[in-house]
mmCIF file of C-alpha atoms and ligand atoms in Angstrom:
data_model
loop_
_atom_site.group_PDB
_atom_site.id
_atom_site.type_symbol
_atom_site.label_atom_id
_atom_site.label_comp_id
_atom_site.label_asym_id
_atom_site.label_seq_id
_atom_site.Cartn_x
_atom_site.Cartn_y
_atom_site.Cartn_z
ATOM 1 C CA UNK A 1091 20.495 -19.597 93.406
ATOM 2 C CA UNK A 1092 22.562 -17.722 90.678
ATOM 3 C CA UNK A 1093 21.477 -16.646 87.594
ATOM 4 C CA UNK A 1094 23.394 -19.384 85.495
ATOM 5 C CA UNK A 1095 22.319 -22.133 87.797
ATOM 6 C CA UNK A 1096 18.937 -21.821 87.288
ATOM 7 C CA UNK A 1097 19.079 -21.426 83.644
ATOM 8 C CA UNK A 1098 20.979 -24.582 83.447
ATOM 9 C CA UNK A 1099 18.345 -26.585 85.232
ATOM 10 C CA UNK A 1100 15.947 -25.228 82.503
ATOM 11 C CA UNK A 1101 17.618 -26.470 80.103
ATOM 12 C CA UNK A 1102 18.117 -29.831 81.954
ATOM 13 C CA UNK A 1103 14.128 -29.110 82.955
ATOM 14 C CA UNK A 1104 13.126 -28.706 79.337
ATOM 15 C CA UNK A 1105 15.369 -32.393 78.497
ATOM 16 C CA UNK A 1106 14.262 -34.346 80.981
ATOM 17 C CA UNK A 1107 10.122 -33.860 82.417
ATOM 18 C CA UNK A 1108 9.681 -30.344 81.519
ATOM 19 C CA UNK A 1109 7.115 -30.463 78.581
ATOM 20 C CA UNK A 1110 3.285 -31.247 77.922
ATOM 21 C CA UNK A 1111 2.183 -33.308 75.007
ATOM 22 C CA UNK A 1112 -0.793 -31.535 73.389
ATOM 23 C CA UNK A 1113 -0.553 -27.808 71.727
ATOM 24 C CA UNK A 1114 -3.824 -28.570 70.117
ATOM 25 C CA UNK A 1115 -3.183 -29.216 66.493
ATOM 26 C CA UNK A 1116 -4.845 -32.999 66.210
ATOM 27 C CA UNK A 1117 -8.218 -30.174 66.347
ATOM 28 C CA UNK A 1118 -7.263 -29.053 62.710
ATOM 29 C CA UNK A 1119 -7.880 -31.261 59.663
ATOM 30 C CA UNK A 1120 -6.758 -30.260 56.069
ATOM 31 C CA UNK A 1121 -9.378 -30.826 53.490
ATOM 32 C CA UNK A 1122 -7.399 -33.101 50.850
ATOM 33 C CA UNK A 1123 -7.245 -31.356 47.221
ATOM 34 C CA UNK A 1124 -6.770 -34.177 44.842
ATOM 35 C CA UNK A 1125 -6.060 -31.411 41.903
ATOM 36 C CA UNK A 1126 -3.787 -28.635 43.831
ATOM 37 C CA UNK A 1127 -3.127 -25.864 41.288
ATOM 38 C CA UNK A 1128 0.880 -26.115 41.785
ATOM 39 C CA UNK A 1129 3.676 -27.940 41.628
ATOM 40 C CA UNK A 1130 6.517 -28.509 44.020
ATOM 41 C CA UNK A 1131 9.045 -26.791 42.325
ATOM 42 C CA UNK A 1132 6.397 -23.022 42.676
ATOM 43 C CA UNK A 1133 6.657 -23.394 46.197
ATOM 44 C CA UNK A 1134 8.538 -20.438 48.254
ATOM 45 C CA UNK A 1135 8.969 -20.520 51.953
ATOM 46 C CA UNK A 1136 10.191 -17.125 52.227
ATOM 47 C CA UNK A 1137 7.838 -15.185 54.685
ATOM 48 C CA UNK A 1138 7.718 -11.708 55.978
ATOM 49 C CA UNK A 1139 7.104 -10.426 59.612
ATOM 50 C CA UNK A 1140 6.491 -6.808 59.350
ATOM 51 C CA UNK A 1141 9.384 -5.399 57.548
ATOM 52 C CA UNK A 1142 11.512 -8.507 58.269
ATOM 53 C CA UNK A 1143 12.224 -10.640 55.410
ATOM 54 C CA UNK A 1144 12.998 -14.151 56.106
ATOM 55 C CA UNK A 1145 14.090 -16.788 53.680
ATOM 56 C CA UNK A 1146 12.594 -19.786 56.122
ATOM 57 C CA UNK A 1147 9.412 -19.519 57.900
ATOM 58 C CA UNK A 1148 11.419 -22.122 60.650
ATOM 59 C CA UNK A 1149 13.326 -20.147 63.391
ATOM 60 C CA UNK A 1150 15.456 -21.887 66.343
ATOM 61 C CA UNK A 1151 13.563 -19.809 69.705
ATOM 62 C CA UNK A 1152 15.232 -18.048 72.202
ATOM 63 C CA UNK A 1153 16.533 -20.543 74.943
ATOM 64 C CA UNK A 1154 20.087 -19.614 75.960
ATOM 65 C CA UNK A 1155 19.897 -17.538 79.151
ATOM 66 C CA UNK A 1156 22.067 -17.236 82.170
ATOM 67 C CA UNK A 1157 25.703 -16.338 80.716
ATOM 68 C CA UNK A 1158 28.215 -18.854 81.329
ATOM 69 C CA UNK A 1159 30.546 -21.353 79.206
ATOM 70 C CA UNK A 1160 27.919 -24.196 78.780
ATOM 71 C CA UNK A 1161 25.231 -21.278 76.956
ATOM 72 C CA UNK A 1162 28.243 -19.939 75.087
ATOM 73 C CA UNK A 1163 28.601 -22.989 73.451
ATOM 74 C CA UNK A 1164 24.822 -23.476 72.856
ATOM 75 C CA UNK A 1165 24.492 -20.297 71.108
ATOM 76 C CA UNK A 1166 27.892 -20.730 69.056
ATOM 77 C CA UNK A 1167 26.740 -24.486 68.003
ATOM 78 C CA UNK A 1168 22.883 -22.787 66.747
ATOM 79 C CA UNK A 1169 24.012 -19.929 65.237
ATOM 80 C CA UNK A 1170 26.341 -22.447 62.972
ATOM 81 C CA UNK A 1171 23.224 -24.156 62.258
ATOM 82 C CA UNK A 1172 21.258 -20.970 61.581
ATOM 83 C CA UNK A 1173 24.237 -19.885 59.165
ATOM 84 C CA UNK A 1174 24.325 -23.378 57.615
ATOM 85 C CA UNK A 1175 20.662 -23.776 57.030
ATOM 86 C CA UNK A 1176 20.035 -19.882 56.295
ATOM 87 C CA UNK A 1177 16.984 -19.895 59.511
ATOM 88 C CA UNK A 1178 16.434 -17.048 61.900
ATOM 89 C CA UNK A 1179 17.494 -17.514 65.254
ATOM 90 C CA UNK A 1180 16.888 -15.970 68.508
ATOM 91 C CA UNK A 1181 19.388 -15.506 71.685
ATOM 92 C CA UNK A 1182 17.953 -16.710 75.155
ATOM 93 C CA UNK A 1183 17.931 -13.359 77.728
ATOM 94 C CA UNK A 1184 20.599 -11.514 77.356
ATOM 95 C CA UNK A 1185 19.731 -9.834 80.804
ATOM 96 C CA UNK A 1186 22.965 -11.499 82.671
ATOM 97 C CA UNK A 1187 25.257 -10.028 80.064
ATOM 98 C CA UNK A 1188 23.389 -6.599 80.052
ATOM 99 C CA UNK A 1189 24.323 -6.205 83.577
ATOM 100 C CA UNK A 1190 27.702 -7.524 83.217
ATOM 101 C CA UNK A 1191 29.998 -7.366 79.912
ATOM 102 C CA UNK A 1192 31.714 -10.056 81.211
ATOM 103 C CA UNK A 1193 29.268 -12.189 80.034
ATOM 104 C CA UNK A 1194 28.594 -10.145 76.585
ATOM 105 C CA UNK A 1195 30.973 -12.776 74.729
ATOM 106 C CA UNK A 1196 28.314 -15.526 75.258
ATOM 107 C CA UNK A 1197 25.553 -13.633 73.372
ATOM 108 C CA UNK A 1198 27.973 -11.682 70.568
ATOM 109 C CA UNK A 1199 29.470 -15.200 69.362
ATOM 110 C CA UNK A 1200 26.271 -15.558 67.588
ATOM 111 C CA UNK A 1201 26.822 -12.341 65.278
ATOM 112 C CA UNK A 1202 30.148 -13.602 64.910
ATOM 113 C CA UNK A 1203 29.284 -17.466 63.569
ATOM 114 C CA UNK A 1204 26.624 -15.626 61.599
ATOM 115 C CA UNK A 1205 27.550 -12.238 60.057
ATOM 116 C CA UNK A 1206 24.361 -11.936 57.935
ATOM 117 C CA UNK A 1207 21.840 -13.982 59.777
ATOM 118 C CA UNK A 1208 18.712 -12.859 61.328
ATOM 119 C CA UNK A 1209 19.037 -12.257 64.977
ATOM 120 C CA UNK A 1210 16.657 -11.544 67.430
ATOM 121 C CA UNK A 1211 17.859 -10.406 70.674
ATOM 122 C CA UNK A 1212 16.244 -11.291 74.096
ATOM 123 C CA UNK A 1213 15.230 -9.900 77.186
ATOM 124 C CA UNK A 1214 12.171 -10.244 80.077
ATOM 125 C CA UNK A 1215 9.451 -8.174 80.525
ATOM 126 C CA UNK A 1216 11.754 -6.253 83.597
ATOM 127 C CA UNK A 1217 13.978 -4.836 81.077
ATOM 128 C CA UNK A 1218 14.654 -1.242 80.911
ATOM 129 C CA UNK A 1219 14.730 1.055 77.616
ATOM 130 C CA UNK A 1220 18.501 1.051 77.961
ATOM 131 C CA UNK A 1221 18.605 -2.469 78.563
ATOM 132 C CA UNK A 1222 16.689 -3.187 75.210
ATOM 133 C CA UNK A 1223 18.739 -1.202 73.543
ATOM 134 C CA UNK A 1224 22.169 -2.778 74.996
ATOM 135 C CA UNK A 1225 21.107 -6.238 74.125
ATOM 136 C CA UNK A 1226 20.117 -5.047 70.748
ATOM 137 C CA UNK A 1227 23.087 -3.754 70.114
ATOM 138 C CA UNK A 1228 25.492 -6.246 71.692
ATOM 139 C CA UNK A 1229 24.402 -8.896 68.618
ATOM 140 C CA UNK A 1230 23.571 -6.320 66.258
ATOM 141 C CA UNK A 1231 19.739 -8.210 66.356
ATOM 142 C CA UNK A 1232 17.861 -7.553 63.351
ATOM 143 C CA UNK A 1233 15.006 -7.938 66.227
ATOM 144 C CA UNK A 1234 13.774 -7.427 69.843
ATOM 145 C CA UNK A 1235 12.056 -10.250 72.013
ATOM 146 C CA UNK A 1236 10.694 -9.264 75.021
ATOM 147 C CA UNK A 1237 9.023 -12.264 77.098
ATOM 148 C CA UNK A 1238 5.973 -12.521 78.716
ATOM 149 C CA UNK A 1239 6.636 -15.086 81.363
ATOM 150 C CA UNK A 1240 4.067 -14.399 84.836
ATOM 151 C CA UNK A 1241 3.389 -18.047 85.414
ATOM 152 C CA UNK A 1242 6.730 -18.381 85.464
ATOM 153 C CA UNK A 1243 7.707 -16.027 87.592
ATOM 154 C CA UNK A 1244 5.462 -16.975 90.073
ATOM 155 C CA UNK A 1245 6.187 -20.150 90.461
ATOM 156 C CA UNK A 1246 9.912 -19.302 91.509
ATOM 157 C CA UNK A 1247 10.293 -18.469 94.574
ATOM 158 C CA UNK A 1248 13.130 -15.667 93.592
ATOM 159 C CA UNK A 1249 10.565 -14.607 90.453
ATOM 160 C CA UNK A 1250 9.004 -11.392 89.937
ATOM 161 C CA UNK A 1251 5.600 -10.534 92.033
ATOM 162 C CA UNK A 1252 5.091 -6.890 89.791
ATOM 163 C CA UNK A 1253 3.523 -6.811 86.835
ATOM 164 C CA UNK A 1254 1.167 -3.895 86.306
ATOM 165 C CA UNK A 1255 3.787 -1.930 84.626
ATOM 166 C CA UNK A 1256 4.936 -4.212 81.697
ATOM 167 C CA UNK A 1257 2.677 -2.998 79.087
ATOM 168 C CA UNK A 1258 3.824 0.482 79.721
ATOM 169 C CA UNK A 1259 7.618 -0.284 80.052
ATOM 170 C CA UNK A 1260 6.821 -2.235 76.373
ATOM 171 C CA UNK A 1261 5.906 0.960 75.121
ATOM 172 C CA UNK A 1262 8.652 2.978 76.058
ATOM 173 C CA UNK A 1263 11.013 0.279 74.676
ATOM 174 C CA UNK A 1264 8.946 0.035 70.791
ATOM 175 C CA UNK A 1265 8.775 3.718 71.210
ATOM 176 C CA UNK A 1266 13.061 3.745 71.232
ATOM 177 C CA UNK A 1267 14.284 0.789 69.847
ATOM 178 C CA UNK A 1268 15.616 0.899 66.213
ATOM 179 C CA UNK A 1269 14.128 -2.740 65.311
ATOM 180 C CA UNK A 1270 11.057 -4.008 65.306
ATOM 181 C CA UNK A 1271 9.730 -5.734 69.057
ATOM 182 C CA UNK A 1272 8.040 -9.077 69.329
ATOM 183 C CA UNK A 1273 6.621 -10.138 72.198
ATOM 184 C CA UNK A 1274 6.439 -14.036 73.020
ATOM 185 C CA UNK A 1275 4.868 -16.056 75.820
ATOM 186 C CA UNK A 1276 7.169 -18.843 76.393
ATOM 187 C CA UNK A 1277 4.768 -22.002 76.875
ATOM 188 C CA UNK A 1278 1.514 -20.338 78.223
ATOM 189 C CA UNK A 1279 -0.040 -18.794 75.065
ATOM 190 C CA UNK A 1280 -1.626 -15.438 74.274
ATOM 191 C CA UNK A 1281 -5.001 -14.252 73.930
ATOM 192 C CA UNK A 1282 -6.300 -12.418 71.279
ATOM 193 C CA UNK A 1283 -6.974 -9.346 73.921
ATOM 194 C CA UNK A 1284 -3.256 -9.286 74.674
ATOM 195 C CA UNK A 1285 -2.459 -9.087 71.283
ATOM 196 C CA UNK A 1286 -4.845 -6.500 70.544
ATOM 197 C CA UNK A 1287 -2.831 -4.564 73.819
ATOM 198 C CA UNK A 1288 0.484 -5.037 72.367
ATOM 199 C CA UNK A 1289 -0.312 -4.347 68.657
ATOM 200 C CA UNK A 1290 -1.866 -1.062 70.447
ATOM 201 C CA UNK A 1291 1.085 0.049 72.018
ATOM 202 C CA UNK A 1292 3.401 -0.362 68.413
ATOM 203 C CA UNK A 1293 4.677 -3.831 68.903
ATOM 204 C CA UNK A 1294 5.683 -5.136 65.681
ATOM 205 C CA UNK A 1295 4.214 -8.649 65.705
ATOM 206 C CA UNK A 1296 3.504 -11.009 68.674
ATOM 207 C CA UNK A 1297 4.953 -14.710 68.993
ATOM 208 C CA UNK A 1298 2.013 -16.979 70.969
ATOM 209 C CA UNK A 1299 3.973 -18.950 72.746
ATOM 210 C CA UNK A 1300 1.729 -21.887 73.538
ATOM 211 C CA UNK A 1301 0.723 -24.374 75.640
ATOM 212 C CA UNK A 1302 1.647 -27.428 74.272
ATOM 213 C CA UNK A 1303 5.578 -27.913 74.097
ATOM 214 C CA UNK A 1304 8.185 -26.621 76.840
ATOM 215 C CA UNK A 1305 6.106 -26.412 80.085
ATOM 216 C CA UNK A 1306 7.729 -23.787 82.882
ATOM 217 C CA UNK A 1307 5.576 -24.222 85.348
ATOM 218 C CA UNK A 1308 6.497 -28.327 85.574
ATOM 219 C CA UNK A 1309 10.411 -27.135 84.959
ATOM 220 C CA UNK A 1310 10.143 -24.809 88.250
ATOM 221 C CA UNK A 1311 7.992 -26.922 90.389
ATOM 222 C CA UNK A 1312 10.664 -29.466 90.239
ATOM 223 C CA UNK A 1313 12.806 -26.861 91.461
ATOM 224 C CA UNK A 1314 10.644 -25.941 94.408
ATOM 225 C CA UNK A 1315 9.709 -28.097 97.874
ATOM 226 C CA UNK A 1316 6.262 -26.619 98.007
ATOM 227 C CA UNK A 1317 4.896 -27.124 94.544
ATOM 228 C CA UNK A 1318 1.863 -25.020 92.933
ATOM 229 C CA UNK A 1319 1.119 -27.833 90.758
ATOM 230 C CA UNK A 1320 -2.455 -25.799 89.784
ATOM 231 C CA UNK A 1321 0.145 -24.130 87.323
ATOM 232 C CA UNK A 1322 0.983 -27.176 85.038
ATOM 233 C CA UNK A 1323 -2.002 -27.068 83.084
ATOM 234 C CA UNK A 1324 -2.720 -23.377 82.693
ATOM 235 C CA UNK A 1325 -2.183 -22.094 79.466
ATOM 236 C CA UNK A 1326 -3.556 -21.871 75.806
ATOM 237 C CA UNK A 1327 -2.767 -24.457 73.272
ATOM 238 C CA UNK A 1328 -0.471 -23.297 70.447
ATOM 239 C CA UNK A 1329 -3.275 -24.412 68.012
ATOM 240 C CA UNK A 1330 -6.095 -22.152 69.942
ATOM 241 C CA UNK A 1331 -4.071 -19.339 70.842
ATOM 242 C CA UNK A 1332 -3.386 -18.842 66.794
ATOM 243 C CA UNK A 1333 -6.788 -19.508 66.068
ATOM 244 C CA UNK A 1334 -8.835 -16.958 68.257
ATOM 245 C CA UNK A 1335 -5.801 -14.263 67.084
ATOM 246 C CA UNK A 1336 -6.764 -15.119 63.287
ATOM 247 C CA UNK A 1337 -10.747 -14.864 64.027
ATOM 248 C CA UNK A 1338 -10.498 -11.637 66.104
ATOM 249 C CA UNK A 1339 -9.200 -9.736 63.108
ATOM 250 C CA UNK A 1340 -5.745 -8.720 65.146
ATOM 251 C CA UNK A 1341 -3.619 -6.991 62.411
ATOM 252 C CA UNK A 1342 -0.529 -7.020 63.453
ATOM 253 C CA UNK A 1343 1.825 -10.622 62.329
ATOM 254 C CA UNK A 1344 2.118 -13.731 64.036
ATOM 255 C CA UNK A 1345 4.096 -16.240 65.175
ATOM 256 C CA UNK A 1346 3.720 -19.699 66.306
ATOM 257 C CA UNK A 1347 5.226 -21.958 68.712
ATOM 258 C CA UNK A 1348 4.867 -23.910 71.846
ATOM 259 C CA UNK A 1349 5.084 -27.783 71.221
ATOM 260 C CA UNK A 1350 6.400 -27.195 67.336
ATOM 261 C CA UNK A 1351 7.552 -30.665 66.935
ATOM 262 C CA UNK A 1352 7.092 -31.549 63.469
ATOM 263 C CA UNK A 1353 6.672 -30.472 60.322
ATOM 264 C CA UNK A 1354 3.085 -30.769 60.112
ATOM 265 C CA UNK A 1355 2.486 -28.648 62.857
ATOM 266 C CA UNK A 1356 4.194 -26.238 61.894
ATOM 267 C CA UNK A 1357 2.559 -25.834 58.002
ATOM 268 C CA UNK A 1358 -0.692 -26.219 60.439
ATOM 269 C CA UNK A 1359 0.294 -22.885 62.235
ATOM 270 C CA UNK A 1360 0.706 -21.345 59.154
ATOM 271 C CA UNK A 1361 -3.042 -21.886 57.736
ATOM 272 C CA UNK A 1362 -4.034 -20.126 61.525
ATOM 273 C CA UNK A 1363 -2.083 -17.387 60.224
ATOM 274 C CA UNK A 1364 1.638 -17.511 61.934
ATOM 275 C CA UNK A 1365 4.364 -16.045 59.466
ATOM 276 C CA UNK A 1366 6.748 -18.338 61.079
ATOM 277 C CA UNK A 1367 7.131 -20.919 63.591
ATOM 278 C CA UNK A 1368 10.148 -20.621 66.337
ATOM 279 C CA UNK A 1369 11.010 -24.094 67.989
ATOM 280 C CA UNK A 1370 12.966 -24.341 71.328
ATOM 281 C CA UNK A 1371 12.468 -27.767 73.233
ATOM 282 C CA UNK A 1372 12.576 -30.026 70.000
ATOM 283 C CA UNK A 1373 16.121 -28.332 68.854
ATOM 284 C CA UNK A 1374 17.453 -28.386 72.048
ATOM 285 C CA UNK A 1375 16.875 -31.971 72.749
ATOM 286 C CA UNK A 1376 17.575 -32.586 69.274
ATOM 287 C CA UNK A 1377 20.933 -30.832 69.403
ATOM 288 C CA UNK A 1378 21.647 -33.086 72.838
ATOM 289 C CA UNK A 1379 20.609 -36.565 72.164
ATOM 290 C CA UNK A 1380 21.661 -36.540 68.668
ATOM 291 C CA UNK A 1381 24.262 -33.262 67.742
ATOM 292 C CA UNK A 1382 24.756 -30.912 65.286
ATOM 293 C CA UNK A 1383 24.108 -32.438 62.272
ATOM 294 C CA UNK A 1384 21.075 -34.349 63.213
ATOM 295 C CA UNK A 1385 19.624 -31.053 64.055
ATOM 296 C CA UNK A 1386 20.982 -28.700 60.666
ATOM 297 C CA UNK A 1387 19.454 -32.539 58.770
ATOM 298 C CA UNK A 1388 16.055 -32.354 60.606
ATOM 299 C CA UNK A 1389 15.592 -28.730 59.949
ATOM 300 C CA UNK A 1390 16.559 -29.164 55.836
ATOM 301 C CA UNK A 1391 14.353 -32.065 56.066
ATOM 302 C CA UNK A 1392 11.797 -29.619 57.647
ATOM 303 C CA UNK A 1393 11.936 -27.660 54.878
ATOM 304 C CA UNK A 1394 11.047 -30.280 52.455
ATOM 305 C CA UNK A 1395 8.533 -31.805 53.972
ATOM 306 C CA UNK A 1396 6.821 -27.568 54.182
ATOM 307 C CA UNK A 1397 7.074 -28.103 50.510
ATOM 308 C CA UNK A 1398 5.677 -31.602 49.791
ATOM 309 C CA UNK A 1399 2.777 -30.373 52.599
ATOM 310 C CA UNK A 1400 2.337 -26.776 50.922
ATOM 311 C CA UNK A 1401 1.923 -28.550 47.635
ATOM 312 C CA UNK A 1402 -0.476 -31.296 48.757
ATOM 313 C CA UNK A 1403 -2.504 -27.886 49.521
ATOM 314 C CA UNK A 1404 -2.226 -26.131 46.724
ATOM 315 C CA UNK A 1405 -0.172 -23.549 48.092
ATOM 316 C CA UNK A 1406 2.675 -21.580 46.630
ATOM 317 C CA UNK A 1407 3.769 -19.777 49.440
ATOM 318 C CA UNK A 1408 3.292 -18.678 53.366
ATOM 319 C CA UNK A 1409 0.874 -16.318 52.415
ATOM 320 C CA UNK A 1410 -1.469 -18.511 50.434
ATOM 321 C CA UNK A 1411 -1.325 -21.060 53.190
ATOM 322 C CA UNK A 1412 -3.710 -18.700 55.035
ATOM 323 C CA UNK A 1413 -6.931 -19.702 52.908
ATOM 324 C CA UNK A 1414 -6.222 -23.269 52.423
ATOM 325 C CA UNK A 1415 -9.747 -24.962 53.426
ATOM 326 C CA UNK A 1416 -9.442 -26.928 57.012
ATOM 327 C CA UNK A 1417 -11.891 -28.104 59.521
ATOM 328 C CA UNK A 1418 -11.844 -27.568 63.341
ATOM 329 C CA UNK A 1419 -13.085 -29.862 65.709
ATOM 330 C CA UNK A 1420 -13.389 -31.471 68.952
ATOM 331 C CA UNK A 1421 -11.864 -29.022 72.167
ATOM 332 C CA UNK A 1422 -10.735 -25.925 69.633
ATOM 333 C CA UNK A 1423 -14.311 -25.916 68.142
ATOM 334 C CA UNK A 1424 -15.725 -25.954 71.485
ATOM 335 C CA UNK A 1425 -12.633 -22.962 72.253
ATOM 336 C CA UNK A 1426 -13.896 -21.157 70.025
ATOM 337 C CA UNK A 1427 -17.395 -21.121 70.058
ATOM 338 C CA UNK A 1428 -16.868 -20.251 73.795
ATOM 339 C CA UNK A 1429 -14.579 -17.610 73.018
ATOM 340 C CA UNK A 1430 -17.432 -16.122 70.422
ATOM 341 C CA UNK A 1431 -16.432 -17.173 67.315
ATOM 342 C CA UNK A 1432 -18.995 -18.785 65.848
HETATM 343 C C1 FNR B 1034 13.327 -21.160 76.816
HETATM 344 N N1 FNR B 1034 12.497 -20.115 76.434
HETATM 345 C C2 FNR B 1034 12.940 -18.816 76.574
HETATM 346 N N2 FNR B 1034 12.225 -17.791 76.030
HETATM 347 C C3 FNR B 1034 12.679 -16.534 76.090
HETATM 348 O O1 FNR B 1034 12.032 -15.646 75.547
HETATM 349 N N3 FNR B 1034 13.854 -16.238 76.737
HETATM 350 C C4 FNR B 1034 14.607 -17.207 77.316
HETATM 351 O O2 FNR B 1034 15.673 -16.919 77.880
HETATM 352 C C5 FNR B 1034 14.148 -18.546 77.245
HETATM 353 N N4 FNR B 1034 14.854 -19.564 77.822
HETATM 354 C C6 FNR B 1034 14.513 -20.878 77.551
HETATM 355 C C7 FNR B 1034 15.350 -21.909 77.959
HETATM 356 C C8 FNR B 1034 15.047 -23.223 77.628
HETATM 357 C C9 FNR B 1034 15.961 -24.317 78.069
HETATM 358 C C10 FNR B 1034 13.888 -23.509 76.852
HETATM 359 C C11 FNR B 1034 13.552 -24.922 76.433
HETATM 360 C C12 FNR B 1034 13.049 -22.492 76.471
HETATM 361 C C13 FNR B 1034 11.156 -20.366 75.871
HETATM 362 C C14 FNR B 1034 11.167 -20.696 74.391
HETATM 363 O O3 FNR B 1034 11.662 -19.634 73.614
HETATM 364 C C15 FNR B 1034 9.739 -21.060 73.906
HETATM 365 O O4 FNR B 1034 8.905 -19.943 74.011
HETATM 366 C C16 FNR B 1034 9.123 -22.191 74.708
HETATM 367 O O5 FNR B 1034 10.106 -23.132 75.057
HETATM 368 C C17 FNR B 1034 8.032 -22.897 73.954
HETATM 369 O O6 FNR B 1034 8.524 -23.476 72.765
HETATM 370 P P1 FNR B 1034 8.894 -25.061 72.642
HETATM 371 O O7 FNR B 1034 10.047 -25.310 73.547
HETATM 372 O O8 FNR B 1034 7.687 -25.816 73.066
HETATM 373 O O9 FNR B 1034 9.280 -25.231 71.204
#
């Protein structure tokens, strides 16, 4: 199975069966503020990551991997809607073109559509120092992902089977690369301990990834004969993965996604402390069943609805939304007082 096979059937996958339905924020309530001390014209939705500035807290996720025509003309179709809508946007792996410049054109159309966006370039947890800092360089990313993907991987039968080395090749990568690194999960959420890890090691800010949303486990099962079907459940909720990172005191900044699929979600990720949210399934399928500018409208309207949410809280900006008053309940209270945070 070549490269740009398989990363066409997960983006069929991802269209069609592979995604779950619950990322865990029907456990958050707002408390209602009937006098909010703001109005709707205070609110800003810029938001910072580190030293990155960004003008949206929204960002379209890394999904176009594998080279090829077809992810060409994803990435040059996004990163006109990035451009147009003035949101971050992040490149699928880039590992296919690192290996051959053949297929660099795919990934350096999106610097191209988008001379001043923010980019963030992509690549697995496999990927060599001078990988990162080709695929950095080939979009002139304002940004490093690296993926976490092990369930993943082991449910294809071609996927990786070593992983004892990642945190260590991470390292070496934040240690050279010019931009800051953010490490994502890509459907399977991150614990607060694997932030703690990363932040350890100098990664700039972590991206949880969640349970919730795009399911890879359910996209390569369909792919196999012999299916490990104990792997389409695993994972941490969206919702509980950004809660135990806020309540363990992590420092380092976070992002949100996994099953981002409205706007209320995502101004709920930002009171568990995310700077941003990335979505990935919902613009994809957005961008196919409906086109371009049903997905640049549904972003704008994304925006705001942020603002009409933000206000009904009392909240000027990203950074306020952190203390607005909310109750847990149900499976993330029980999450959490498991987890020790009680
Ligand atoms: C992805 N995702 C992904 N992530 C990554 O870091 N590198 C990649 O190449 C890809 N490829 C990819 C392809 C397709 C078709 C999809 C739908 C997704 C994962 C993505 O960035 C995100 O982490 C998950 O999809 C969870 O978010 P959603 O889809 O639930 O919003």
């Amino acid at each position: 199975m070549n490269r740009e096979q398989r990363k066409l059937d997960h983006i069929q996958g991802a269209l069609t069966t592979g995604f779950s339905g619950n990322s865990g924020f029907d456990c958050v309530t707002f408390v209602h503020q009937s006098l909010p001390k703001c109005d709707v014209a205070d609110i800003s939705l810029q938001t910072e990551i580190g030293e990155l500035t960004l003008s949206s807290p929204l960002f379209i996720n890394a999904m176009t991997g594998g080279g090829g025509n077809e992810t060409f003309n994803v990435n040059q179709r996004l990163a006109r809607i990035a451009k147009e809508t003035g949101i971050a946007m992040a490149v699928g792996s880039q590992m296919a073109a690192v290996k051959d410049e053949r297929q660099a054109r795919t990934y350096r159309i999106v610097r191209e559509e988008n001379p001043d966006g923010v980019l963030f370039a992509n690549l697995g947890m496999d990927a060599t120092v001078h990988q990162a800092l080709m695929a950095i360089d080939m979009i002139e990313a304002n940004a490093l992902q690296i993926h976490l993907n092990v369930i993943q991987e082991l449910v294809m039968p071609e996927g990786d089977r070593e992983f004892s080395r990642v945190l260590h090749q991470i390292e070496a990568i934040v240690k050279a690369a010019q931009v800051p690194v953010i490490v994502k999960e890509v459907g399977f959420g991150m614990s607060w301990v694997t932030a703690r890890a990363l932040h350890e090691v100098g990664v700039s800010a972590v991206d949880v990834g969640g349970f919730g949303g795009t399911n890879f486990s359910k996209i390569e099962n369909s792919r196999r004969t012999r299916q490990m079907t104990y792997f389409n459940d695993w994972g941490i909720p969206t919702a509980f993965s950004l809660a135990e990172l806020r309540l363990s005191g992590v420092s380092l900044p976070v992002l949100g996604s996994g099953g981002i699929n409205d706007p209320l979600a995502a101004v709920k990720s930002f009171s568990l402390g995310a700077s941003a949210v990335g979505i990935a399934g919902f613009a994809l399928r957005t961008l196919h069943d409906s086109g371009d500018e049903e997905l640049l409208g549904e972003l704008n309207n994304w925006s705001e609805d942020f603002k009409m949410i933000m206000t009904a809280l009392g909240a000027k900006n990203i950074a306020q939304m952190k203390n607005v008053p909310l109750v847990v309940k149900g499976d993330l209270y029980h999450w959490l007082t498991e987890r020790g945070f009680n």
